[in-house]
């Protein structure tokens, strides 16, 4: 279990940002009236909304501290230790297959950030 905790801690900020993104999309982008109001104000939050968002950021920062709390927040079943181990092994294999590890001279074959973003955004709705 220690390796699993280390894996989470090494990427904790990414998990916390994802949780905030989930919160924001659910509470601002997916609610029809709220989203229209948000766009009409040129994406400026009211003072009350800003306080709510700040409180949520603080809550996420203090409560998302491990995979269990992360999974609860996103509404996903927490995998068992052996399932986590398999997930981590698969992630490492994908990372190696993409060329993220190895000798420095091989690093040039990585896809540029712009190309990575373009691939991720392909066929995704734009809000």
C-alpha atoms as an extended CHARMM CRD file, in Angstrom:
* protein
*
       127  EXT
         1         1  UNK       CA              0.0000000000        0.0000000000        0.0000000000  PROA      1               0.0000000000
         2         2  UNK       CA              2.9680000000        2.3010000000        0.5680000000  PROA      2               0.0000000000
         3         3  UNK       CA              3.7670000000        2.4180000000       -3.1760000000  PROA      3               0.0000000000
         4         4  UNK       CA              0.1630000000        3.3480000000       -3.9040000000  PROA      4               0.0000000000
         5         5  UNK       CA              0.3090000000        6.2260000000       -1.4060000000  PROA      5               0.0000000000
         6         6  UNK       CA              3.6100000000        7.4130000000       -2.8810000000  PROA      6               0.0000000000
         7         7  UNK       CA              2.0800000000        7.3370000000       -6.3680000000  PROA      7               0.0000000000
         8         8  UNK       CA             -0.8450000000        9.4680000000       -5.2040000000  PROA      8               0.0000000000
         9         9  UNK       CA              1.2980000000       11.9490000000       -3.2810000000  PROA      9               0.0000000000
        10        10  UNK       CA              3.5860000000       12.4250000000       -6.2880000000  PROA      10              0.0000000000
        11        11  UNK       CA              0.5820000000       13.6240000000       -8.3150000000  PROA      11              0.0000000000
        12        12  UNK       CA             -1.6700000000       15.0380000000       -5.5940000000  PROA      12              0.0000000000
        13        13  UNK       CA             -1.9620000000       18.4790000000       -7.1990000000  PROA      13              0.0000000000
        14        14  UNK       CA             -3.1740000000       16.9510000000      -10.4710000000  PROA      14              0.0000000000
        15        15  UNK       CA             -5.8470000000       14.9580000000       -8.6300000000  PROA      15              0.0000000000
        16        16  UNK       CA             -6.9270000000       18.0470000000       -6.6910000000  PROA      16              0.0000000000
        17        17  UNK       CA             -7.1300000000       20.1310000000       -9.8770000000  PROA      17              0.0000000000
        18        18  UNK       CA             -9.2500000000       17.4300000000      -11.5050000000  PROA      18              0.0000000000
        19        19  UNK       CA            -11.5980000000       17.4900000000       -8.4890000000  PROA      19              0.0000000000
        20        20  UNK       CA            -11.9500000000       21.2580000000       -8.7880000000  PROA      20              0.0000000000
        21        21  UNK       CA            -12.5840000000       20.9110000000      -12.5160000000  PROA      21              0.0000000000
        22        22  UNK       CA            -15.3260000000       18.3590000000      -11.7860000000  PROA      22              0.0000000000
        23        23  UNK       CA            -16.8570000000       20.7020000000       -9.2090000000  PROA      23              0.0000000000
        24        24  UNK       CA            -16.7540000000       23.6930000000      -11.5690000000  PROA      24              0.0000000000
        25        25  UNK       CA            -18.1970000000       21.8510000000      -14.5570000000  PROA      25              0.0000000000
        26        26  UNK       CA            -21.0170000000       20.3540000000      -12.4990000000  PROA      26              0.0000000000
        27        27  UNK       CA            -21.8740000000       23.5970000000      -10.7000000000  PROA      27              0.0000000000
        28        28  UNK       CA            -21.2800000000       26.2000000000      -13.4020000000  PROA      28              0.0000000000
        29        29  UNK       CA            -21.0260000000       24.6540000000      -16.8660000000  PROA      29              0.0000000000
        30        30  UNK       CA            -23.7120000000       21.9720000000      -16.7380000000  PROA      30              0.0000000000
        31        31  UNK       CA            -26.4300000000       24.0190000000      -15.0420000000  PROA      31              0.0000000000
        32        32  UNK       CA            -28.2600000000       25.8060000000      -17.8400000000  PROA      32              0.0000000000
        33        33  UNK       CA            -29.2520000000       29.0000000000      -16.0080000000  PROA      33              0.0000000000
        34        34  UNK       CA            -25.9570000000       29.2700000000      -14.1520000000  PROA      34              0.0000000000
        35        35  UNK       CA            -23.9210000000       28.7250000000      -17.3130000000  PROA      35              0.0000000000
        36        36  UNK       CA            -25.8360000000       31.3970000000      -19.2620000000  PROA      36              0.0000000000
        37        37  UNK       CA            -25.3970000000       33.8520000000      -16.3890000000  PROA      37              0.0000000000
        38        38  UNK       CA            -21.7130000000       32.9860000000      -16.1830000000  PROA      38              0.0000000000
        39        39  UNK       CA            -21.2420000000       33.6250000000      -19.9130000000  PROA      39              0.0000000000
        40        40  UNK       CA            -23.3150000000       36.8160000000      -19.7810000000  PROA      40              0.0000000000
        41        41  UNK       CA            -20.9900000000       38.2000000000      -17.0950000000  PROA      41              0.0000000000
        42        42  UNK       CA            -17.9860000000       37.4360000000      -19.3390000000  PROA      42              0.0000000000
        43        43  UNK       CA            -17.0700000000       34.5460000000      -17.0230000000  PROA      43              0.0000000000
        44        44  UNK       CA            -16.8240000000       36.7990000000      -13.9720000000  PROA      44              0.0000000000
        45        45  UNK       CA            -18.1400000000       35.2800000000      -10.7710000000  PROA      45              0.0000000000
        46        46  UNK       CA            -20.1990000000       37.3150000000       -8.3380000000  PROA      46              0.0000000000
        47        47  UNK       CA            -18.6120000000       37.9720000000       -4.9580000000  PROA      47              0.0000000000
        48        48  UNK       CA            -20.7950000000       35.2720000000       -3.3850000000  PROA      48              0.0000000000
        49        49  UNK       CA            -19.9170000000       32.7520000000       -6.1080000000  PROA      49              0.0000000000
        50        50  UNK       CA            -16.2480000000       33.5980000000       -5.7220000000  PROA      50              0.0000000000
        51        51  UNK       CA            -16.4430000000       32.9100000000       -1.9800000000  PROA      51              0.0000000000
        52        52  UNK       CA            -18.1300000000       29.5660000000       -2.6880000000  PROA      52              0.0000000000
        53        53  UNK       CA            -15.4600000000       28.6110000000       -5.2240000000  PROA      53              0.0000000000
        54        54  UNK       CA            -12.6630000000       29.6340000000       -2.8420000000  PROA      54              0.0000000000
        55        55  UNK       CA            -14.2240000000       27.5690000000       -0.0590000000  PROA      55              0.0000000000
        56        56  UNK       CA            -14.4840000000       24.5870000000       -2.3990000000  PROA      56              0.0000000000
        57        57  UNK       CA            -10.8340000000       24.9350000000       -3.4180000000  PROA      57              0.0000000000
        58        58  UNK       CA             -9.7960000000       24.9610000000        0.2560000000  PROA      58              0.0000000000
        59        59  UNK       CA            -12.0320000000       21.9770000000        0.9580000000  PROA      59              0.0000000000
        60        60  UNK       CA            -10.5680000000       19.9910000000       -1.9440000000  PROA      60              0.0000000000
        61        61  UNK       CA             -7.0280000000       20.8860000000       -0.9010000000  PROA      61              0.0000000000
        62        62  UNK       CA             -7.5730000000       19.6570000000        2.6480000000  PROA      62              0.0000000000
        63        63  UNK       CA             -9.7950000000       16.6480000000        1.9450000000  PROA      63              0.0000000000
        64        64  UNK       CA             -8.3380000000       15.0560000000       -1.2130000000  PROA      64              0.0000000000
        65        65  UNK       CA             -5.3260000000       13.4070000000        0.4030000000  PROA      65              0.0000000000
        66        66  UNK       CA             -5.3300000000        9.8650000000       -0.9730000000  PROA      66              0.0000000000
        67        67  UNK       CA             -6.9040000000        7.6720000000       -3.6410000000  PROA      67              0.0000000000
        68        68  UNK       CA             -9.8420000000        6.7970000000       -1.3740000000  PROA      68              0.0000000000
        69        69  UNK       CA            -10.8550000000       10.4350000000       -0.8050000000  PROA      69              0.0000000000
        70        70  UNK       CA            -10.3020000000       11.1730000000       -4.4980000000  PROA      70              0.0000000000
        71        71  UNK       CA            -12.5220000000        8.2750000000       -5.5850000000  PROA      71              0.0000000000
        72        72  UNK       CA            -15.2560000000        9.2710000000       -3.1370000000  PROA      72              0.0000000000
        73        73  UNK       CA            -15.1940000000       12.8410000000       -4.4830000000  PROA      73              0.0000000000
        74        74  UNK       CA            -15.4810000000       11.7820000000       -8.1220000000  PROA      74              0.0000000000
        75        75  UNK       CA            -18.0870000000        9.1240000000       -7.3100000000  PROA      75              0.0000000000
        76        76  UNK       CA            -15.9730000000        6.1460000000       -8.2630000000  PROA      76              0.0000000000
        77        77  UNK       CA            -15.6380000000        2.8540000000       -6.4130000000  PROA      77              0.0000000000
        78        78  UNK       CA            -12.3120000000        2.5800000000       -4.6390000000  PROA      78              0.0000000000
        79        79  UNK       CA            -10.2600000000       -0.2420000000       -6.1650000000  PROA      79              0.0000000000
        80        80  UNK       CA             -8.6210000000       -2.8800000000       -4.0030000000  PROA      80              0.0000000000
        81        81  UNK       CA             -4.8810000000       -2.7910000000       -3.3720000000  PROA      81              0.0000000000
        82        82  UNK       CA             -4.2810000000       -5.4300000000       -6.0450000000  PROA      82              0.0000000000
        83        83  UNK       CA             -6.4320000000       -3.4810000000       -8.5340000000  PROA      83              0.0000000000
        84        84  UNK       CA             -4.4310000000       -0.3140000000       -7.7700000000  PROA      84              0.0000000000
        85        85  UNK       CA             -1.2020000000       -2.2260000000       -8.3100000000  PROA      85              0.0000000000
        86        86  UNK       CA             -2.4510000000       -3.4310000000      -11.6920000000  PROA      86              0.0000000000
        87        87  UNK       CA             -3.5370000000        0.1250000000      -12.6220000000  PROA      87              0.0000000000
        88        88  UNK       CA             -0.1370000000        1.5520000000      -11.6710000000  PROA      88              0.0000000000
        89        89  UNK       CA              1.7150000000       -1.1490000000      -13.6020000000  PROA      89              0.0000000000
        90        90  UNK       CA             -0.4370000000       -0.4510000000      -16.6690000000  PROA      90              0.0000000000
        91        91  UNK       CA              0.2060000000        3.3110000000      -16.3380000000  PROA      91              0.0000000000
        92        92  UNK       CA              3.9530000000        2.7330000000      -16.1540000000  PROA      92              0.0000000000
        93        93  UNK       CA              3.8280000000        0.4750000000      -19.2120000000  PROA      93              0.0000000000
        94        94  UNK       CA              1.8570000000        3.0810000000      -21.1970000000  PROA      94              0.0000000000
        95        95  UNK       CA              4.3450000000        5.7340000000      -20.1380000000  PROA      95              0.0000000000
        96        96  UNK       CA              7.2920000000        3.6230000000      -21.2740000000  PROA      96              0.0000000000
        97        97  UNK       CA              5.5130000000        2.7440000000      -24.5410000000  PROA      97              0.0000000000
        98        98  UNK       CA              4.9990000000        6.4630000000      -25.2490000000  PROA      98              0.0000000000
        99        99  UNK       CA              8.7150000000        7.1070000000      -24.7430000000  PROA      99              0.0000000000
       100       100  UNK       CA              8.4570000000        9.1430000000      -21.5430000000  PROA      100             0.0000000000
       101       101  UNK       CA             11.2840000000        7.1420000000      -19.9800000000  PROA      101             0.0000000000
       102       102  UNK       CA             14.6960000000        6.2390000000      -21.2860000000  PROA      102             0.0000000000
       103       103  UNK       CA             17.7780000000        7.8820000000      -22.6640000000  PROA      103             0.0000000000
       104       104  UNK       CA             17.8050000000       11.6240000000      -23.2750000000  PROA      104             0.0000000000
       105       105  UNK       CA             18.4740000000       11.2650000000      -27.0080000000  PROA      105             0.0000000000
       106       106  UNK       CA             15.1780000000        9.3570000000      -27.3580000000  PROA      106             0.0000000000
       107       107  UNK       CA             13.1550000000       12.1230000000      -25.7330000000  PROA      107             0.0000000000
       108       108  UNK       CA             12.9240000000       14.0860000000      -29.0100000000  PROA      108             0.0000000000
       109       109  UNK       CA             10.4150000000       11.5890000000      -30.3680000000  PROA      109             0.0000000000
       110       110  UNK       CA              7.7820000000       12.8310000000      -27.9170000000  PROA      110             0.0000000000
       111       111  UNK       CA              4.7470000000       14.5480000000      -29.3920000000  PROA      111             0.0000000000
       112       112  UNK       CA              4.6790000000       18.3130000000      -28.7830000000  PROA      112             0.0000000000
       113       113  UNK       CA              2.3570000000       19.7170000000      -26.1170000000  PROA      113             0.0000000000
       114       114  UNK       CA              0.2620000000       21.4220000000      -28.7980000000  PROA      114             0.0000000000
       115       115  UNK       CA             -0.2150000000       18.1200000000      -30.6270000000  PROA      115             0.0000000000
       116       116  UNK       CA             -1.0990000000       16.3510000000      -27.3580000000  PROA      116             0.0000000000
       117       117  UNK       CA             -3.7420000000       18.9810000000      -26.5300000000  PROA      117             0.0000000000
       118       118  UNK       CA             -5.1430000000       18.8720000000      -30.0670000000  PROA      118             0.0000000000
       119       119  UNK       CA             -5.5030000000       15.0870000000      -29.8010000000  PROA      119             0.0000000000
       120       120  UNK       CA             -7.2150000000       15.3520000000      -26.4050000000  PROA      120             0.0000000000
       121       121  UNK       CA             -9.6210000000       18.0470000000      -27.5920000000  PROA      121             0.0000000000
       122       122  UNK       CA            -10.5660000000       16.2840000000      -30.8190000000  PROA      122             0.0000000000
       123       123  UNK       CA            -14.2940000000       15.5510000000      -30.8570000000  PROA      123             0.0000000000
       124       124  UNK       CA            -14.8300000000       17.1530000000      -27.4250000000  PROA      124             0.0000000000
       125       125  UNK       CA            -17.5640000000       19.7330000000      -26.8230000000  PROA      125             0.0000000000
       126       126  UNK       CA            -16.3400000000       23.2610000000      -26.2410000000  PROA      126             0.0000000000
       127       127  UNK       CA            -18.1370000000       25.2610000000      -23.5530000000  PROA      127             0.0000000000
